Amino acid sequence: MTAKKINMKDFLINNGIIVVLILLAIFTAIKQPSFGSFDNLKNIALNVAPRFIIACGISGCLITRGTDLSAGRIVGLSACLAGTLLQKPGYSGKFFPNLPDFGIWWVFVVLLICIGVCAIFGLINGLVISYLKVPAFIGTLGMQLIVYGACLVYTNATPIGGYRPAYTVVAKGRLFGVIPYLFLIALAIGLIIWFVYNKTPHGKYMYAIGGNEQAAEVSGVNTNKTKIIIYVTAAVLYALGGFLVGAKSGGSSVNMGMGWELEAIAACTIGGVSVNGGIGKVSGVLIGVLVFEILKTCLQYLGVDTNYQYIAQGIVIVVAIALDIRKYIAKK
Amino acid sequence: MAEQYRLEMVGVSKSFPGVKALDKINLKVRPGTVHALMGENGAGKSTLMKCLFGIYNMDEGDVFIDGNKVDIANPDDALNKGLAMVHQELQPVPARSIAENMYLGRYPLIKFGPLKIVDHKVMNAEAEKWLKDVKMEFNPKAKLGTLSIGQMQSVEIAKAVSQNAKIVILDEPTSSLTDNEVEALFRIIRDLKSRGVSMIYISHKMAEIRQIADDITIMRDGTYVGSWQVKDITDENIVKQMVGRELGNVYPPKDDYRTDEVLLKVNQLCSIHERSFQDCSFELRRGEILGFGGLVGAQRTELMEAIFGMRNIVSGEIEILGKRVNIKHPQDAIYNSVGMITEDRRGNGIFGCLSIADNTAISSYRNYTKTMVINSKKVDEVVKDSISRLSIKTPSDKTQIQSLSGGNQQKVIIARWLANNPDVLIMDEPTRGIDVGAKFEIYQIMVDLVKQGKSIIMISSEMPELIGMSNRIIVMCSGRITGEVENEEATQEKIMEFATKFDINDKIGESSKQEVKS
């Protein structure tokens, strides 16, 4: 009897947020039956896909006790870059009016350009954090401003639209007319990241650095190299995320991706990536992103005022982290 | 009428999820005595003290102070009831001053109505007085972080003394002190005793117990074994009660497995810090256990960490198997077949939140990796093999290493290096804080290694261990190699003579300022 009670309590501490969210979702579905509709669930899934990719990127930083506050701005930069290079040939407000009409392969080239540019910013993040020993919080905070500034300079703060169908189809198209590409891309990224985290020395080193950086160093782990790879990988994933978000929304501006890093960090934490480092699973990241997205959608469906939605999201983040810490503090 | 005890703990039990850490423990401390608490690591001594001090809540049992039943809710409460504790793992705030550390949580205050201000003048003066009381002449305004670990310990003791405690708990207080500091500590302990203070003294060192303790209580595996007056029990009996069996030899049979082949040659190695190691040269032969003796602060650890690539050198050469090598990072050392078990197990040894498997395999993954993918099956084999070979006591290889006892953690770290199969293994205080049984097992592993043609460098501050295990002993003092003795000629006196060749006291203040490689 008592044992059962304790297990129940442990279960609630470990999964409290998720339980509450499921209850909230059921409640919402009862009050607003359209919440449970296939269209809405599909919508949630499509929103989750790019956010999951971004959260995967940030999870590596968090596991090594770092963070990446430049994530959202890099997402925005990537979306803007892709947007300016992939406008319709006949569109009146073209950013590069003289850009010739390349073939369909141009979409892939642009994706590579986005990844390449963002990877440079990620590399700088990594170098600053590893070699200059600047705390990740500060280093990436600086990078957040730098990237935003770069994006402003590049776009002149003009909104970008009129995308080629070949670009928007990346987000809107479906395999065999059923499975959205977006979904498949996110799935592929998730599998790759899972593999890297669990089956490669790089992944093991990452957890080791998060667990005890000095011990990792003594064990012969090249901590600098590992961290640089983590921040570059993260930037690459933000670039991909931004590319997809741009395609999905069919337009972009410098404000795209603003604050997404915080959402991604929150999602990771809800999914059990410990802010104390060394702990975190890709499946957890997915759950975290799902929970966060469902929360937002529920609040919308329940007709909660947008302003209050922020308050609710904030509370969820704090409660999630408070519960997360409960798991690790020594039981007295 | 029964004797009045200063402190009585009766029938104390404490369980953690899955483990019964304490099972009906009794501890009765007479006024004005030193009561030794002994037991192997993992016997529950620290847990018992944490229960007493209110850090853990006990499940069962009663505590009496001067015959009155007390209920200690938290450390603050314990302090108010006249208990003070010098922790095994110091918990100082290095960036703040010595005085602030001593008065943390009980700052002398000046009150302006509702406003309270810390009275720095009184605090510094008081701190200075108490430091003098324990013969430590530090500036109380100096940052605590500028002191050596031994000196910080003295500050901790001064702090306990300053609290006017009736009962002081000393958890392995001498593990990082120099002989001089130990002497000073014992003077303080005797002084406190004469003032009627009772002390609970946790230590593994038999000689100290004989020297300082009046009574002894022995624990084993979380159970109460018994209490004796120290004069009524022999060393052999103490060990027997602790391990619950007769211990044969403390050291495995000593054979000489040395060959003529020079594995490692260190030539005129100089630290980038003037006051660290300078002009150190030595050779290590295949199959040799080379001991490094000296006092705390002799820079032995620093020298070894430099050989392993953790610290920078300005000049000097390292040759491995006759080939000059350039080691700038532990990774380079590992490539050159050198391994190192560091002194600070918690600080740079274990990955607390990771599993035993991950802790074991971390430095050898590259050996089991093909085109960037780890061969998990192979790693699994290696891990399982080391767990059984080193008889690491754990429920599973997925268990977090932080839940193991110190001895088992150390064995996991040894397993980590064995998996790498290095020719040269540097072991810095390999048996510090480890119980007698596990110590012998580690010694046995060392002998097995040299038998297989590996070589070991062992830093040890335990003189008997140094003499008992080494084929040859090099002694350092103030960053220099001051002597070398073959095992047959090694005596404690001889080693001590080399270890104190330079007047180390001149350097104590300065050596503490040394920075680690950043």
Short mmCIF file of C-alpha atoms in Angstrom, two decimals, chain B residues 18-250:
data_model
loop_
_atom_site.label_atom_id
_atom_site.label_comp_id
_atom_site.label_asym_id
_atom_site.label_seq_id
_atom_site.Cartn_x
_atom_site.Cartn_y
_atom_site.Cartn_z
CA GLY B 18 17.29 -0.10 -2.09
CA VAL B 19 19.94 0.00 0.66
CA LYS B 20 19.86 -0.16 4.39
CA ALA B 21 22.71 2.24 5.10
CA LEU B 22 22.53 2.06 8.90
CA ASP B 23 21.03 -0.69 11.00
CA LYS B 24 20.57 0.00 14.71
CA ILE B 25 23.85 1.78 15.33
CA ASN B 26 24.91 2.79 18.85
CA LEU B 27 27.50 5.39 19.68
CA LYS B 28 28.30 6.61 23.18
CA VAL B 29 30.82 9.37 23.64
CA ARG B 30 32.16 10.29 27.08
CA PRO B 31 32.83 13.93 27.95
CA GLY B 32 36.30 15.20 27.18
CA THR B 33 37.36 12.20 25.11
CA VAL B 34 38.23 11.46 21.54
CA HIS B 35 36.03 8.69 20.23
CA ALA B 36 37.29 7.00 17.10
CA LEU B 37 34.69 5.81 14.64
CA MET B 38 36.13 3.17 12.35
CA GLY B 39 34.94 0.98 9.58
CA GLU B 40 35.62 0.26 5.95
CA ASN B 41 34.43 2.70 3.34
CA GLY B 42 30.76 2.18 2.85
CA ALA B 43 30.38 0.99 6.45
CA GLY B 44 28.15 3.99 7.08
CA LYS B 45 30.36 6.23 9.21
CA SER B 46 29.73 9.36 7.18
CA THR B 47 26.03 8.55 6.90
CA LEU B 48 25.82 8.19 10.68
CA MET B 49 27.50 11.54 11.15
CA LYS B 50 25.22 13.15 8.59
CA CYS B 51 22.26 11.81 10.54
CA LEU B 52 23.69 13.20 13.75
CA PHE B 53 24.29 16.53 12.11
CA GLY B 54 20.79 16.78 10.67
CA ILE B 55 21.90 16.56 7.04
CA TYR B 56 19.94 13.30 6.77
CA ASN B 57 16.85 12.45 8.76
CA MET B 58 17.20 9.14 10.54
CA ASP B 59 14.43 6.59 10.14
CA GLU B 60 14.75 5.24 13.67
CA GLY B 61 16.77 5.86 16.78
CA ASP B 62 17.33 8.47 19.45
CA VAL B 63 20.02 11.01 20.17
CA PHE B 64 20.81 12.20 23.68
CA ILE B 65 23.12 15.08 24.55
CA ASP B 66 24.12 15.16 28.21
CA GLY B 67 21.30 12.74 28.91
CA ASN B 68 18.60 14.87 27.30
CA LYS B 69 16.81 13.56 24.26
CA VAL B 70 17.27 15.92 21.35
CA ASP B 71 15.83 16.11 17.91
CA ILE B 72 18.17 17.56 15.33
CA ALA B 73 16.33 18.84 12.30
CA ASN B 74 19.07 20.47 10.27
CA PRO B 75 22.75 21.51 10.49
CA ASP B 76 21.80 24.90 11.90
CA ASP B 77 19.94 23.16 14.69
CA ALA B 78 22.97 20.92 15.28
CA LEU B 79 25.22 23.94 15.68
CA ASN B 80 22.86 25.47 18.21
CA LYS B 81 22.92 22.25 20.21
CA GLY B 82 26.70 22.34 20.45
CA LEU B 83 27.66 20.08 17.57
CA ALA B 84 30.24 21.08 14.99
CA MET B 85 31.51 19.14 12.01
CA VAL B 86 34.67 19.32 9.97
CA HIS B 87 33.61 17.75 6.72
CA GLN B 88 35.61 15.17 4.83
CA GLU B 89 34.86 17.06 1.67
CA LEU B 90 35.42 20.67 2.51
CA GLN B 91 32.63 22.96 1.52
CA PRO B 92 34.24 26.37 1.48
CA VAL B 93 33.49 29.40 -0.63
CA PRO B 94 36.90 29.96 -2.21
CA ALA B 95 36.18 33.39 -3.67
CA ARG B 96 35.36 34.91 -0.27
CA SER B 97 37.68 35.75 2.61
CA ILE B 98 38.82 33.34 5.30
CA ALA B 99 36.88 35.25 7.94
CA GLU B 100 33.70 35.23 5.88
CA ASN B 101 34.02 31.49 5.44
CA MET B 102 34.48 30.98 9.16
CA TYR B 103 31.47 33.11 10.03
CA LEU B 104 29.27 32.02 7.16
CA GLY B 105 25.70 31.91 8.37
CA ARG B 106 26.48 33.53 11.71
CA TYR B 107 28.04 36.85 10.79
CA PRO B 108 28.45 39.27 13.66
CA LEU B 109 25.91 42.00 12.97
CA ILE B 110 25.43 45.62 13.74
CA LYS B 111 21.78 46.49 14.06
CA PHE B 112 20.27 49.77 12.99
CA GLY B 113 16.69 49.12 13.91
CA PRO B 114 15.41 46.66 11.33
CA LEU B 115 18.53 47.05 9.22
CA LYS B 116 21.37 44.62 9.84
CA ILE B 117 24.91 45.10 8.62
CA VAL B 118 27.78 42.64 8.80
CA ASP B 119 30.36 43.85 11.31
CA HIS B 120 33.54 43.16 9.35
CA LYS B 121 35.81 44.58 12.01
CA VAL B 122 34.61 42.24 14.74
CA MET B 123 34.45 39.33 12.31
CA ASN B 124 38.03 39.75 11.12
CA ALA B 125 39.37 40.27 14.61
CA GLU B 126 37.54 37.22 15.93
CA ALA B 127 38.64 35.12 12.98
CA GLU B 128 42.24 36.13 13.52
CA LYS B 129 42.03 35.22 17.19
CA TRP B 130 40.64 31.76 16.49
CA LEU B 131 43.14 31.15 13.72
CA LYS B 132 45.92 32.01 16.16
CA ASP B 133 44.34 29.61 18.59
CA VAL B 134 45.03 26.80 16.13
CA LYS B 135 48.48 28.18 15.30
CA MET B 136 47.48 29.36 11.85
CA GLU B 137 48.78 32.80 11.09
CA PHE B 138 46.72 33.79 8.10
CA ASN B 139 45.33 37.14 7.20
CA PRO B 140 41.61 36.61 7.76
CA LYS B 141 40.89 38.95 4.87
CA ALA B 142 42.76 36.78 2.38
CA LYS B 143 40.65 34.85 -0.06
CA LEU B 144 40.17 31.27 1.06
CA GLY B 145 40.93 30.06 -2.44
CA THR B 146 44.56 31.15 -2.08
CA LEU B 147 45.17 28.48 0.59
CA SER B 148 46.16 24.87 0.02
CA ILE B 149 43.67 22.13 0.83
CA GLY B 150 45.56 21.38 4.03
CA GLN B 151 45.37 24.99 5.08
CA MET B 152 41.68 25.18 4.27
CA GLN B 153 41.19 22.19 6.53
CA SER B 154 42.91 24.08 9.35
CA VAL B 155 40.53 26.96 8.76
CA GLU B 156 37.62 24.53 9.00
CA ILE B 157 38.96 23.28 12.33
CA ALA B 158 39.42 26.83 13.56
CA LYS B 159 35.82 27.43 12.58
CA ALA B 160 34.61 24.42 14.55
CA VAL B 161 36.65 25.55 17.53
CA SER B 162 35.26 29.07 17.26
CA GLN B 163 31.74 27.71 17.54
CA ASN B 164 32.52 26.62 21.09
CA ALA B 165 31.11 23.24 20.29
CA LYS B 166 30.65 20.56 22.94
CA ILE B 167 30.99 17.81 20.38
CA VAL B 168 33.20 18.18 17.32
CA ILE B 169 33.01 15.67 14.49
CA LEU B 170 36.27 15.28 12.60
CA ASP B 171 35.74 13.34 9.40
CA GLU B 172 39.16 12.13 8.20
CA PRO B 173 40.78 15.41 9.17
CA THR B 174 44.34 14.37 8.44
CA SER B 175 43.88 12.93 4.96
CA SER B 176 45.34 16.02 3.32
CA LEU B 177 47.53 17.47 6.07
CA THR B 178 51.31 17.51 6.25
CA ASP B 179 52.98 15.94 9.26
CA ASN B 180 53.50 19.37 10.77
CA GLU B 181 49.87 20.20 10.32
CA VAL B 182 48.86 16.86 11.80
CA GLU B 183 51.00 17.63 14.85
CA ALA B 184 49.33 21.02 15.14
CA LEU B 185 45.92 19.41 14.81
CA PHE B 186 46.71 16.90 17.55
CA ARG B 187 47.82 19.71 19.81
CA ILE B 188 44.47 21.39 19.23
CA ILE B 189 42.60 18.16 19.84
CA ARG B 190 44.41 17.58 23.15
CA ASP B 191 43.73 21.16 24.11
CA LEU B 192 40.04 20.81 23.33
CA LYS B 193 39.93 17.55 25.27
CA SER B 194 41.32 19.27 28.33
CA ARG B 195 38.55 21.83 28.00
CA GLY B 196 36.00 19.03 28.18
CA VAL B 197 35.07 18.94 24.50
CA SER B 198 34.19 15.53 23.09
CA MET B 199 35.30 14.59 19.64
CA ILE B 200 34.23 11.96 17.18
CA TYR B 201 37.22 11.11 15.06
CA ILE B 202 36.80 9.26 11.79
CA SER B 203 40.00 7.93 10.32
CA HIS B 204 41.54 4.96 8.60
CA LYS B 205 44.96 5.54 10.07
CA MET B 206 45.69 3.14 12.88
CA ALA B 207 48.68 5.08 14.19
CA GLU B 208 46.58 8.19 14.66
CA ILE B 209 43.91 6.31 16.52
CA ARG B 210 46.52 4.95 18.91
CA GLN B 211 47.95 8.39 19.38
CA ILE B 212 44.83 10.41 19.93
CA ALA B 213 41.72 8.34 20.63
CA ASP B 214 40.39 7.09 23.96
CA ASP B 215 37.49 4.97 22.82
CA ILE B 216 36.66 3.28 19.59
CA THR B 217 33.44 2.19 17.93
CA ILE B 218 33.61 -0.07 14.91
CA MET B 219 30.99 -0.37 12.19
CA ARG B 220 30.75 -2.83 9.36
CA ASP B 221 28.33 -2.72 6.41
CA GLY B 222 25.98 -0.36 8.20
CA THR B 223 25.82 -2.47 11.35
CA TYR B 224 27.18 -1.90 14.84
CA VAL B 225 30.11 -4.19 15.66
CA GLY B 226 31.10 -2.95 19.10
CA SER B 227 32.85 -0.37 21.24
CA TRP B 228 36.12 -0.68 23.13
CA GLN B 229 38.59 1.43 24.99
CA VAL B 230 41.52 1.88 22.66
CA LYS B 231 43.97 0.50 25.19
CA ASP B 232 41.99 -2.74 25.36
CA ILE B 233 42.08 -3.61 21.68
CA THR B 234 44.94 -4.55 19.39
CA ASP B 235 45.48 -3.23 15.88
CA GLU B 236 44.95 -6.70 14.48
CA ASN B 237 41.68 -6.98 16.31
CA ILE B 238 40.51 -3.59 15.03
CA VAL B 239 41.20 -4.63 11.45
CA LYS B 240 39.55 -7.97 12.06
CA GLN B 241 36.42 -6.34 13.45
CA MET B 242 36.30 -3.88 10.58
CA VAL B 243 36.57 -6.35 7.75
CA GLY B 244 34.93 -9.19 9.62
CA ARG B 245 37.72 -11.57 8.72
CA GLU B 246 41.37 -12.07 9.39
CA LEU B 247 43.49 -10.08 7.00
CA GLY B 248 46.62 -11.85 5.96
CA ASN B 249 49.20 -9.54 4.58
CA VAL B 250 48.56 -5.87 4.03
#
